[in-house]
Structure formats: C-alpha cells, structure tokens
XYZ file of C-alpha atoms in Angstrom:
508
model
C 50.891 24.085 36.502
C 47.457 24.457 36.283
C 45.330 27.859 35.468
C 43.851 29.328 38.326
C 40.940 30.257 37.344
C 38.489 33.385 39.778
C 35.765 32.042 41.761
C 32.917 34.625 40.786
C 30.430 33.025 43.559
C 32.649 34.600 46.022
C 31.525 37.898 45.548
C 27.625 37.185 45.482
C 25.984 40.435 46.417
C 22.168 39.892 47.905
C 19.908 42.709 47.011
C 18.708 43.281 50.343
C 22.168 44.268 51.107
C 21.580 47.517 49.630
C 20.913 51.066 50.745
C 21.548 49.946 54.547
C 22.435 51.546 57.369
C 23.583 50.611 61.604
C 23.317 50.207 64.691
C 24.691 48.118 67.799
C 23.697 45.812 70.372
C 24.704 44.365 73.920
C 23.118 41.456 74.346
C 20.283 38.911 73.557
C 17.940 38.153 75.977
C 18.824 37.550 79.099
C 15.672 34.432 79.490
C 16.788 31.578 78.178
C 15.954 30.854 74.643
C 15.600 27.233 73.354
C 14.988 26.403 69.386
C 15.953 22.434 69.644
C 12.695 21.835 71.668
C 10.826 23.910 68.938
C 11.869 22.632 65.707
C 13.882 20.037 66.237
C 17.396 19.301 65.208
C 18.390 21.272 61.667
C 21.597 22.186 59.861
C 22.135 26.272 59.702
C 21.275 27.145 55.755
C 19.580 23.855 55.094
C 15.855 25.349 53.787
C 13.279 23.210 55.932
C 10.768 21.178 53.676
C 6.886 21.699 54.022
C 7.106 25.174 55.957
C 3.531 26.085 56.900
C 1.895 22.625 55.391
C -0.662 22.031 57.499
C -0.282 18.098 57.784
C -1.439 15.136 60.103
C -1.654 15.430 63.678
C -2.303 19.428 63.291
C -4.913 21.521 65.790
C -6.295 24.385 65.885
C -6.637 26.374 69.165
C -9.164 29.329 68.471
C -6.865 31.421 65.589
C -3.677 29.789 66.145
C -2.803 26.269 64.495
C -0.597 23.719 66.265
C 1.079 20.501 65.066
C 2.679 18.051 67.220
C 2.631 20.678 69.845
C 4.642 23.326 68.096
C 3.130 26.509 66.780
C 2.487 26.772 63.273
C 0.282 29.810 61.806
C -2.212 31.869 63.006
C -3.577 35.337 62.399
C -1.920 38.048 63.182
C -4.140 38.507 65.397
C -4.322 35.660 67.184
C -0.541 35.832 67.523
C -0.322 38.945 68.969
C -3.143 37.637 71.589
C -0.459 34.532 72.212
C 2.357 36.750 73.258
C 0.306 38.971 76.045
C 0.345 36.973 79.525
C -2.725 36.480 81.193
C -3.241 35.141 85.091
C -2.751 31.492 84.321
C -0.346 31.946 81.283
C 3.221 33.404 80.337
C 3.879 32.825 76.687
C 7.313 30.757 76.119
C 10.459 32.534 75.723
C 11.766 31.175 72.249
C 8.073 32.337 71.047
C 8.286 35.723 72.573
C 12.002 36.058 71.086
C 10.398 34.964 67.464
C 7.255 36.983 67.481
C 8.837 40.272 68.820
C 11.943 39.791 65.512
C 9.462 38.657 62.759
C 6.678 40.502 63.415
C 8.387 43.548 62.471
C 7.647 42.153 59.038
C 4.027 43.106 59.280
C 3.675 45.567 61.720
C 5.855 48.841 63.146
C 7.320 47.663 66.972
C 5.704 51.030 68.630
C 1.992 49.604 66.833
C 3.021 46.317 68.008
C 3.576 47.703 71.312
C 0.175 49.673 71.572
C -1.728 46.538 70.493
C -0.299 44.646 73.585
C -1.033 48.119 75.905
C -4.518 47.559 74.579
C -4.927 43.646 75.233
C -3.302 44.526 78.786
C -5.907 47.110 79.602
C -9.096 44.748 78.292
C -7.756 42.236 80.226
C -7.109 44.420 83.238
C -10.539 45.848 83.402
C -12.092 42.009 83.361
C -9.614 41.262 86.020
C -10.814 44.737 88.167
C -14.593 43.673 88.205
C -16.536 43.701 92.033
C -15.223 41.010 93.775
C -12.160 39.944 91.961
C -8.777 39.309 94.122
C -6.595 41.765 94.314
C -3.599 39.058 93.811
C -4.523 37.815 90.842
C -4.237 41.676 89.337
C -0.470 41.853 90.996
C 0.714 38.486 89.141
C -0.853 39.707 85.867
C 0.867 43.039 86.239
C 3.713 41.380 87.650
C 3.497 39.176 83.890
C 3.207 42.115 81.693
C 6.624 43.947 83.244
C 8.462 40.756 83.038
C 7.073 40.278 78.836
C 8.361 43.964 78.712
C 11.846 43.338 80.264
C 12.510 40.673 77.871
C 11.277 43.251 74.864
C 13.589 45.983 75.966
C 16.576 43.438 76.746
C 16.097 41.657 73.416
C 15.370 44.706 71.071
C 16.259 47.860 73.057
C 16.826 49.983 70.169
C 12.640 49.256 68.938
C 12.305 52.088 71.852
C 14.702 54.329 70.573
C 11.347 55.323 69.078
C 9.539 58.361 70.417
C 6.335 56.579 70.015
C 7.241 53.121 71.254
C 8.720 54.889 74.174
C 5.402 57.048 74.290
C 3.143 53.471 74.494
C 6.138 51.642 77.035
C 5.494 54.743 79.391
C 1.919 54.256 79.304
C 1.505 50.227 79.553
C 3.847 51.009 82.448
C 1.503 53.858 84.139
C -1.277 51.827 84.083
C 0.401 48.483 85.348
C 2.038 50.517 88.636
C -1.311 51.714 89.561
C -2.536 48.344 91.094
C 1.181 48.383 92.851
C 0.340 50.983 95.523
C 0.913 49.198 98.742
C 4.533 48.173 98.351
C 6.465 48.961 95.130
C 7.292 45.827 93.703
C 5.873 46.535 90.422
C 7.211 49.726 90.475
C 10.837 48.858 91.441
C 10.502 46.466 88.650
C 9.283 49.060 86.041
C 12.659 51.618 87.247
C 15.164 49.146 86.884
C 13.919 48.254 83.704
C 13.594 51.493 82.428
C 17.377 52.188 83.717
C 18.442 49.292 81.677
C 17.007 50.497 78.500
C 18.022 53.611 79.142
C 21.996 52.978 79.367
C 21.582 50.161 76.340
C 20.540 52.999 74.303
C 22.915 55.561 75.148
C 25.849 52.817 75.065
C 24.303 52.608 71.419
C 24.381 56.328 70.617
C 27.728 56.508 71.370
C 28.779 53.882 69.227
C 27.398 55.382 66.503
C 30.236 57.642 66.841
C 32.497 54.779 65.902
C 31.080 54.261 62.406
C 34.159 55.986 60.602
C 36.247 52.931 61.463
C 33.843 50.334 60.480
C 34.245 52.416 57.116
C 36.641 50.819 54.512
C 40.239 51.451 54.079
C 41.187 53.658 51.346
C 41.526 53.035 47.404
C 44.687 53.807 46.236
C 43.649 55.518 43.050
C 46.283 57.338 42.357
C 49.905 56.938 42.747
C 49.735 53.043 41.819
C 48.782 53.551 38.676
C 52.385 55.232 37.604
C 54.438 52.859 39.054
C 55.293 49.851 41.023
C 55.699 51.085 44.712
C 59.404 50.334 45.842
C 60.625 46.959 47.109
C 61.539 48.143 50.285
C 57.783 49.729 51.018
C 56.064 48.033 54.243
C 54.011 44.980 53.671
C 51.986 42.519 55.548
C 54.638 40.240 55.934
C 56.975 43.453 57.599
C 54.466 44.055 60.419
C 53.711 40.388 61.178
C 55.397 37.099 59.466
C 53.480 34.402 61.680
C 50.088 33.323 60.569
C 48.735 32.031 63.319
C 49.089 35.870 65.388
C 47.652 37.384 62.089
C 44.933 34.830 61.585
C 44.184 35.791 65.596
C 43.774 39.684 64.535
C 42.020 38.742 62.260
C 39.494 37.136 64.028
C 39.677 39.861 66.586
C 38.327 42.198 63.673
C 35.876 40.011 62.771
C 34.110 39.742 66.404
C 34.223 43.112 66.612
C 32.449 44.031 63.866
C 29.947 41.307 64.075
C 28.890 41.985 67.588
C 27.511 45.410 66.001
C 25.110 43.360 64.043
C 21.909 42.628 65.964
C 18.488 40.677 65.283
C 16.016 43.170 63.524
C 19.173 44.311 61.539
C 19.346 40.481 60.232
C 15.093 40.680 59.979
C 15.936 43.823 57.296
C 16.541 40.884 54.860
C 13.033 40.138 54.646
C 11.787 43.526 55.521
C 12.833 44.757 52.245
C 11.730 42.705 49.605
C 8.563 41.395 48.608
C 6.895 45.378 48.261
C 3.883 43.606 46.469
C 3.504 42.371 49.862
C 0.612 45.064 51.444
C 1.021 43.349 54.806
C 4.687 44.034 54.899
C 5.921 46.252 57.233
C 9.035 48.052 55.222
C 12.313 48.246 57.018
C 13.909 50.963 58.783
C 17.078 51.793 56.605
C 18.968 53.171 59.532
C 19.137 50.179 61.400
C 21.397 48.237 59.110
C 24.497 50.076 58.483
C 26.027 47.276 60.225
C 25.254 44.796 57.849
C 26.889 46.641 55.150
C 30.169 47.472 56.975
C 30.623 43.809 57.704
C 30.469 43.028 54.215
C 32.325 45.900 53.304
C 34.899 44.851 55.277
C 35.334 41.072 53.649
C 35.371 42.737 49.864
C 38.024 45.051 51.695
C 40.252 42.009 53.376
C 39.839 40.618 49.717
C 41.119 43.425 48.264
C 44.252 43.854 50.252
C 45.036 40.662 49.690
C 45.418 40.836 46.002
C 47.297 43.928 46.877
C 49.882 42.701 49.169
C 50.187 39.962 46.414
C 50.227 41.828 43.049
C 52.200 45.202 44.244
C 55.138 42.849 45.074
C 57.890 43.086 42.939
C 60.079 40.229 43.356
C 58.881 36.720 42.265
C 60.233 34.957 45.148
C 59.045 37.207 47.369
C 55.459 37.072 45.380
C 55.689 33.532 45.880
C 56.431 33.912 49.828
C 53.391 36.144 50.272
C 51.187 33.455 48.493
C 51.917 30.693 50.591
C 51.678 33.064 53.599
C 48.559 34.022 53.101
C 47.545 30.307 52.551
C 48.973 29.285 56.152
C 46.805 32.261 57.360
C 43.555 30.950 56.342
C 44.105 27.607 56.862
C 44.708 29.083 60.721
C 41.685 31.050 60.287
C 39.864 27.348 59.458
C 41.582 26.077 62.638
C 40.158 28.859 64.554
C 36.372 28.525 63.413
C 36.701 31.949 61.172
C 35.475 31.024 58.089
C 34.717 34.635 57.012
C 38.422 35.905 56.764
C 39.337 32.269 55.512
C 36.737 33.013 52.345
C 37.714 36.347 52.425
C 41.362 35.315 51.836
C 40.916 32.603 49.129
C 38.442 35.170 47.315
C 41.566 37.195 46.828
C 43.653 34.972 45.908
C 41.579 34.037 43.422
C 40.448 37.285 42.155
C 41.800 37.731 38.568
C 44.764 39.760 38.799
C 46.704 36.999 41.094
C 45.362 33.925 39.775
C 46.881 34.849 36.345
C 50.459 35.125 37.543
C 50.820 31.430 36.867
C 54.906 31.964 36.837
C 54.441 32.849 40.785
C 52.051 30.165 41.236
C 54.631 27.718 39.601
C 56.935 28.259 42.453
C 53.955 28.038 44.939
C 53.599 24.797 47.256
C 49.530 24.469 46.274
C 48.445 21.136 48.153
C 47.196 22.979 51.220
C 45.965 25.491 49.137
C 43.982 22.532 47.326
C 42.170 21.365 50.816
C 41.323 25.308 51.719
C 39.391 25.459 48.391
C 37.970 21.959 48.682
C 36.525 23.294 52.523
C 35.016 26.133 50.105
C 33.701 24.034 47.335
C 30.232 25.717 45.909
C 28.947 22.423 44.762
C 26.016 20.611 46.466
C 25.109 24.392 48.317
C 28.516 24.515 49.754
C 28.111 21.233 51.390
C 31.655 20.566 52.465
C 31.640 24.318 53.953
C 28.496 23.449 56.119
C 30.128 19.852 57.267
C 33.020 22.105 58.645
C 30.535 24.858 60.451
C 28.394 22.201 61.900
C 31.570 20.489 63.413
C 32.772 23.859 64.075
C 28.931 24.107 65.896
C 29.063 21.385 67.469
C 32.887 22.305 69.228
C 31.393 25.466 70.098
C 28.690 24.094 72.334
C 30.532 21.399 74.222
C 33.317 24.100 74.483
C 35.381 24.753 77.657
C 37.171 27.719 76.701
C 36.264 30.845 74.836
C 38.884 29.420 72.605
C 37.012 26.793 71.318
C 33.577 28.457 70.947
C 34.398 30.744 68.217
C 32.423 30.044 65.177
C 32.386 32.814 62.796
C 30.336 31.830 59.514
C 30.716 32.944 56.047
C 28.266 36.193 56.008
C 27.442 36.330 52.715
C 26.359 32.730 52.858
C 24.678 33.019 56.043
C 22.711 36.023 54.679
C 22.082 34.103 51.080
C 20.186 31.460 53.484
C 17.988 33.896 55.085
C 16.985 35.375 51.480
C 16.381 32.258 50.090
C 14.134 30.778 53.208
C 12.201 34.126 53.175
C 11.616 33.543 49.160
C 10.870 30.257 48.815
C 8.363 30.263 51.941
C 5.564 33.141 51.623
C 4.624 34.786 54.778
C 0.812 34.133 54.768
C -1.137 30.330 53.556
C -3.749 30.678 51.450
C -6.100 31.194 54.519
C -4.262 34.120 55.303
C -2.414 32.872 58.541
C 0.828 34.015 58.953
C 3.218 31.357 58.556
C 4.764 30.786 61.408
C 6.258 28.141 61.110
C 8.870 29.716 58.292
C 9.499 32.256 60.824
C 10.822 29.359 63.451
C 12.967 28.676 61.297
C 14.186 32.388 60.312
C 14.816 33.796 63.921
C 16.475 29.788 64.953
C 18.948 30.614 62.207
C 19.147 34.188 63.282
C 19.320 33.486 66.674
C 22.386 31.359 66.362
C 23.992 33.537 64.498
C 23.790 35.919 67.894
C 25.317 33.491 69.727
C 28.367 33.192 67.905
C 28.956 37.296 68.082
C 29.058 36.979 71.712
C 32.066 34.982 71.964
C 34.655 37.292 73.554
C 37.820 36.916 71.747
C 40.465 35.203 73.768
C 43.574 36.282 71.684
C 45.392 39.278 73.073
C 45.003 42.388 70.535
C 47.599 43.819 68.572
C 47.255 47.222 68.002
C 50.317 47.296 65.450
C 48.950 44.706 63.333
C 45.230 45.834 63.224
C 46.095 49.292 62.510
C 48.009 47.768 59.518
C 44.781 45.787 58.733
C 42.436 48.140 58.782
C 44.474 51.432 57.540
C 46.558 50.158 54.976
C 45.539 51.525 51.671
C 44.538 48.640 48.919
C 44.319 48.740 45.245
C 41.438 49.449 43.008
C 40.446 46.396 40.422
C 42.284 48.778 37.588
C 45.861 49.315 39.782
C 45.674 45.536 40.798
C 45.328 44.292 36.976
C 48.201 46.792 36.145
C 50.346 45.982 39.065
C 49.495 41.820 37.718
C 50.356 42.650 33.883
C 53.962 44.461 34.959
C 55.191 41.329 37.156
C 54.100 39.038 34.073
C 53.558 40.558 30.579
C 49.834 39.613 29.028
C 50.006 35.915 27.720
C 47.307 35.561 25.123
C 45.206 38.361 23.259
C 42.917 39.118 25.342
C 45.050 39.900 28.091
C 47.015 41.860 25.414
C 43.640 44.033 24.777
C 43.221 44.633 28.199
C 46.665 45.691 29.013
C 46.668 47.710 25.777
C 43.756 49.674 27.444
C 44.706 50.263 30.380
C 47.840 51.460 29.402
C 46.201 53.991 26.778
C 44.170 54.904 29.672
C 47.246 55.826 31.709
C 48.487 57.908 29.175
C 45.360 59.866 28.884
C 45.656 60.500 33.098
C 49.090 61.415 32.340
C-alpha cells in the first residue's frame, strides 16, 4: 500500500483574496456579448502570448491602436471617447462590457460616469447649433439611454453610489430635455431607472443572507476529549447515495457562486500593484462574496476529513472513504469540479492520508483517475482538458443538465492574478493595454455564464442543512481524532502526538 502523501497546492491562497467583502448580482447584460469574434478562440487560464505587442498589420485611429481590426491600447482617454455613442456610431457590446469592468482599475465608476455626462453634453451642444435636425439629437439621446441601460443592467450595484447616482440623474435630465414632444426618451429613462432600482434593493436584501454564506462551526472543544460515539449522525446517516449528495452539492455551489459578480472578480487586479498611481484601489465591500466561496471549499474540505477521521470503526472508516470517492467522481460527471477538488483536498489533507491501515482496505483505482483529472503538472493540464470538454458540453447543451460547468475557484482566480501580473496595464507609451484586458473580462465573462445555470436537481433541505450546519474539526481535533484510530508510526508522528497530548492535559 502506498503512502498517501497531502497535496499542499490544494490549498493555494491568492493574496488578493484577502480583507474582502460582498455583494450579489442578477444578471449580466441583457445585449448580447460576443468574445470569439474579439480574440479569437482561447483555452480559460491559458495566459495569451504578446498581450499589448504592437505587431504587423497594427493602426492607429486618432488615440486608440487597432490590429487586425480588434482593439488594442489607447489612452485612457481615447477609450473613454470610444465608449460614448455619437449620431453615426454605437460602440460594440463586448467593448462596452470590457471597458465599463476594467476600467474600474484606473478610474472610480461615478468619475467614469461624469466623464461620459461631459462628452454627452460637448457633443450635444455641437449637435444643438442653428440649423441642425432635430432627429439627429433624438437618435443621439436615444444612444446615450440605451449605453446607460446596458451600464445599469451589467453593473447595477456601481450606482449604489450616491455620486454615480448623482451624475446618472443628471446625464438623464439633460438627455429628456430634447424628448418633449412625445416621451420616448423619457419612458426609456423610467423604466430604466425602475430596473436599477429593484436590482439594488433585491441586492440589499440579500445582504441579509450573509450569515449563511458564513462557515460552519469549529468544533473546538468537546473533540478534543474524546472520540464522539459510534452511533453519532454522519454523512453517510442522512444520505448514502452519491450521486443525490454530489447533486446538493452542486446545488450549494450555484448558489453561492451566483452571488459573485464581475467587478467583484475585477477586485483581483484592483488590489495589487499600489506602486501603480493610475490604479484605481478596490472597494473592499464589494467582495465578501469571493471570500465566502472560498471559505466554503476549505470548509467542504474540512468536513470531509472529519466525517473520515472522527469515525471509529475501520470498516466503517474504510466505507466513508470510498463514499466520498464515488461522490466526486459524480461531482466530475456533473461538471462540478469545485466540490470534486474540494473533496480530494480532504482526503488528502494529512490527518486521513496517514491512516494507511484504512487505506489498505480501500478500493483506490478510481480514486487514482480522480487525482490524475487533478494532476498539478503542466498548469493542471489534464484539469483544463476536462473543463474545456466540460465547456464545450455546456454550449451545445440541451438541458440545464448538461450546461453546468462549475470550475475550480481557486484556479480560476490564480489565472486572473497571474494574467494581471505578467501583463502591465500601460506600454511604455503609456496606452492602456487593452488588449490584456480582452482577455481578463473574456475569462471573467465566462465565468458569469456558468453561475447562471439554474440547477436542475431538486433540493434537499435535509441533506444541505447537514452540509452546511454540521460542525467540522479544527486541524488539531482532526490530527488527534487520526493518531487514536492508528497510533503514530515513526518519530515524528510520535513528537507530534506527544504534543498534542501534553497540550490536552494542560486544557484539562
């Protein structure tokens, strides 16, 4: 029997990750947004080569630099010009989806915002000179409520903002002004404003459900003097079939992702780089979500090990084992990678992969495959073969079934850091690199599609409460719990158990 040895990339924490906060969003926007025509075909996490080169076959249109068609850099500027309509013009969707969730890296949304109130009014007072048509001023106004609709569906919570709200009211003054004669503008304006209205108060309220994103409870105490009894509950005592707990499972996980929302993703690069005096720094409060979802896979680690190690029966040790293997090997089936990682993490965390009596009795070989799926080598490579055919399944889906992709967060958010480090924001002739920023809100932008996958498996409240409530063991318990099923084997493990006994005492 081989030692099972802990895989310590499995609990990679990314700095950006910390000191976060929440919130939650509805929906993306409702305009279609289209990457593939933009960049190309890439693989999500695959770093793009030559981001911002400026290479053969590029052109520069005033500020703003082009290359085979696709926008590259520009200054900010220029960029902001790009993303105001005009007459003749109505910037594309995919570029008004990127510019409004990356330029929050350089400027606030409500300065953002009064920037493109003051390129609407020089452009509205060239547009109101003697002799100018009067229809030409209702399809630019017409323009600069539809760019706003898209902002507010997009990235409602930028106006939860007393000044970005403040500049939206006034943009929208001045636009309903040349709408006297029959109210289209204006109708326009209302039902936009209703919308934004309800998305943010659908958000305030679930702010109030923040205490159950929180994480279960440590069980500190009590473990630590003894072995709970065999007949306590366990996993296997609310719910022995994998595939209806790898289903809950992936119930959770949709849930908690679909509080996760663009600029909370964007906080990644927000945050670092404060050498950077163009950055704009990130609002803390907007990414609590972030930190509960990854909360919650160190928590669905930890109860692992603890429905594992707190066992007190080898057989039944060895049962639990091989039933939490058939669970993420459903959760592969399923296209939820998170709680399949999640799973094998515990498994492999210390405390379990020493018992290597209980493993002994264990039937390993599909274990073997769910580790090979999760292989770090190569940058994870066999992981991102399985989420690109998961991809791939998604998008020629027919049922909701089949379009659930839910990808390994900590990964996903290791890709963003390491795009935003290896690419800088500006080129040496101080254009922002746009191009890196493609790439950034593509990958982000994907990410939101797979949240909005409603979950096709009927919820069971008796096996989520169990999920979510059930208290778990701290590292300390879960070593002791490990050292009284099989006695320390070499001296090391001696030491440690030595220890932690002595510290026991000392409690006592």
């Amino acid at each position: 029997m081989r030692q099972r040895a802990a895989f310590p990339w499995l609990f990679i924490r990314i700095h950006p990750l910390r000191q976060i906060g929440s919130v939650t969003q509805e929906t993306m926007p409702q305009t279609s947004v289209v990457f593939s025509s933009i960049l190309g075909p890439s693989h999500s996490g695959q770093v793009q080569p030559g981001m911002g080169e400026r290479g053969s076959g590029a052109s520069s249109s005033g500020e703003l630099v082009f290359q085979e068609g696709r926008l590259i850099s520009g200054s900010l500027e220029a960029l902001m010009e790009h993303l105001v309509p005009t007459v003749d013009y109505y910037p594309d969707r995919t570029y008004i989806f990127t510019f409004l969730l990356s330029s929050r890296v350089f400027i606030p949304p409500h300065d953002l915002l009064a920037r493109v109130g003051q390129i609407c009014l020089e452009q509205r007072q060239q547009l109101e000179t003697p002799g100018s048509e009067k229809a030409k001023l209702k399809s630019f106004s017409a323009k600069i409520v539809q760019l706003l609709k898209e902002w507010t569906e997009a990235f409602p919570y930028d106006f939860q903002d007393e000044k970005a709200m403040a500049e939206l009211k006034a943009i929208t003054h001045r636009v309903t002004l040349c709408d006297e004669e029959n109210g289209t503008v204006k109708k326009a304006i209302a039902q936009m404003t209703q919308s934004l209205l309800l998305s943010l108060a659908a958000r305030s309220q679930l702010q109030e459900l923040r205490e159950k994103l929180r994480s279960p409870a440590m069980d500190k105490g009590s473990v630590l003097k003894a072995k709970p009894p065999a007949t306590q509950k366990d996993i296997l005592g609310v719910c022995c079939d994998p595939l209806v707990l790898a289903q809950q499972l992936t119930h959770i996980e949709l849930e908690r992702v679909s509080s996760i929302h663009p600029e909370d993703l964007m906080q990644i690069v927000s945050h670092m780089d404060s050498r950077d005096k163009h950055r704009c720094r990130g609002d803390l409060t907007k990414t609590y979500s972030l930190e509960a979802y990854d909360n919650w896979f160190n928590c669905l680690s930890m109860l692992v090990a603890t429905e594992v190690c707190r066992v007190v029966k080898k057989k039944h040790r060895t049962r639990m084992l091989e039933f939490f293997i058939d669970v993420a090997r459903e959760c592969f089936n399923i296209g939820n990678f998170n709680s399949m990682m999640a799973i094998i993490s515990g498994m492999n965390l210390s405390p379990v992969a020493r018992l290597k009596k209980t493993w002994s009795k264990v039937k390993t070989a599909k274990f073997d495959v769910l580790e090979h799926h999760m292989d770090p080598s190569s940058n994870f490579c066999n992981y991102r073969t399985a989420l690109q055919g998961a991809t791939q399944r998604s998008q020629m889906a027919n049922s909701s079934r089949e379009k659930i992709v839910i990808p390994v967060f900590n990964l996903f958010v290791k890709d963003i850091y390491f795009l935003h480090k290896i690419h800088t924001n500006h080129l040496p002739n101080g254009h922002v690199n746009f191009k890196k920023f493609w790439e950034i809100s593509r990958q982000i932008h994907e990410f939101m599609t797979w949240t909005q996958v409603e979950c096709p498996f009927e919820k069971d409240k008796k096996i989520q409460n169990y999920l979510l409530t059930a208290p778990i063991y701290s590292e300390e318990a879960l070593f002791i719990a490990s050292f009284e099923s099989e006695g320390p084997e070499n001296h090391m493990e001696k030491d440690s158990w030595k220890t932690l006994r002595t510290t026991l005492l000392n409690r006592a």
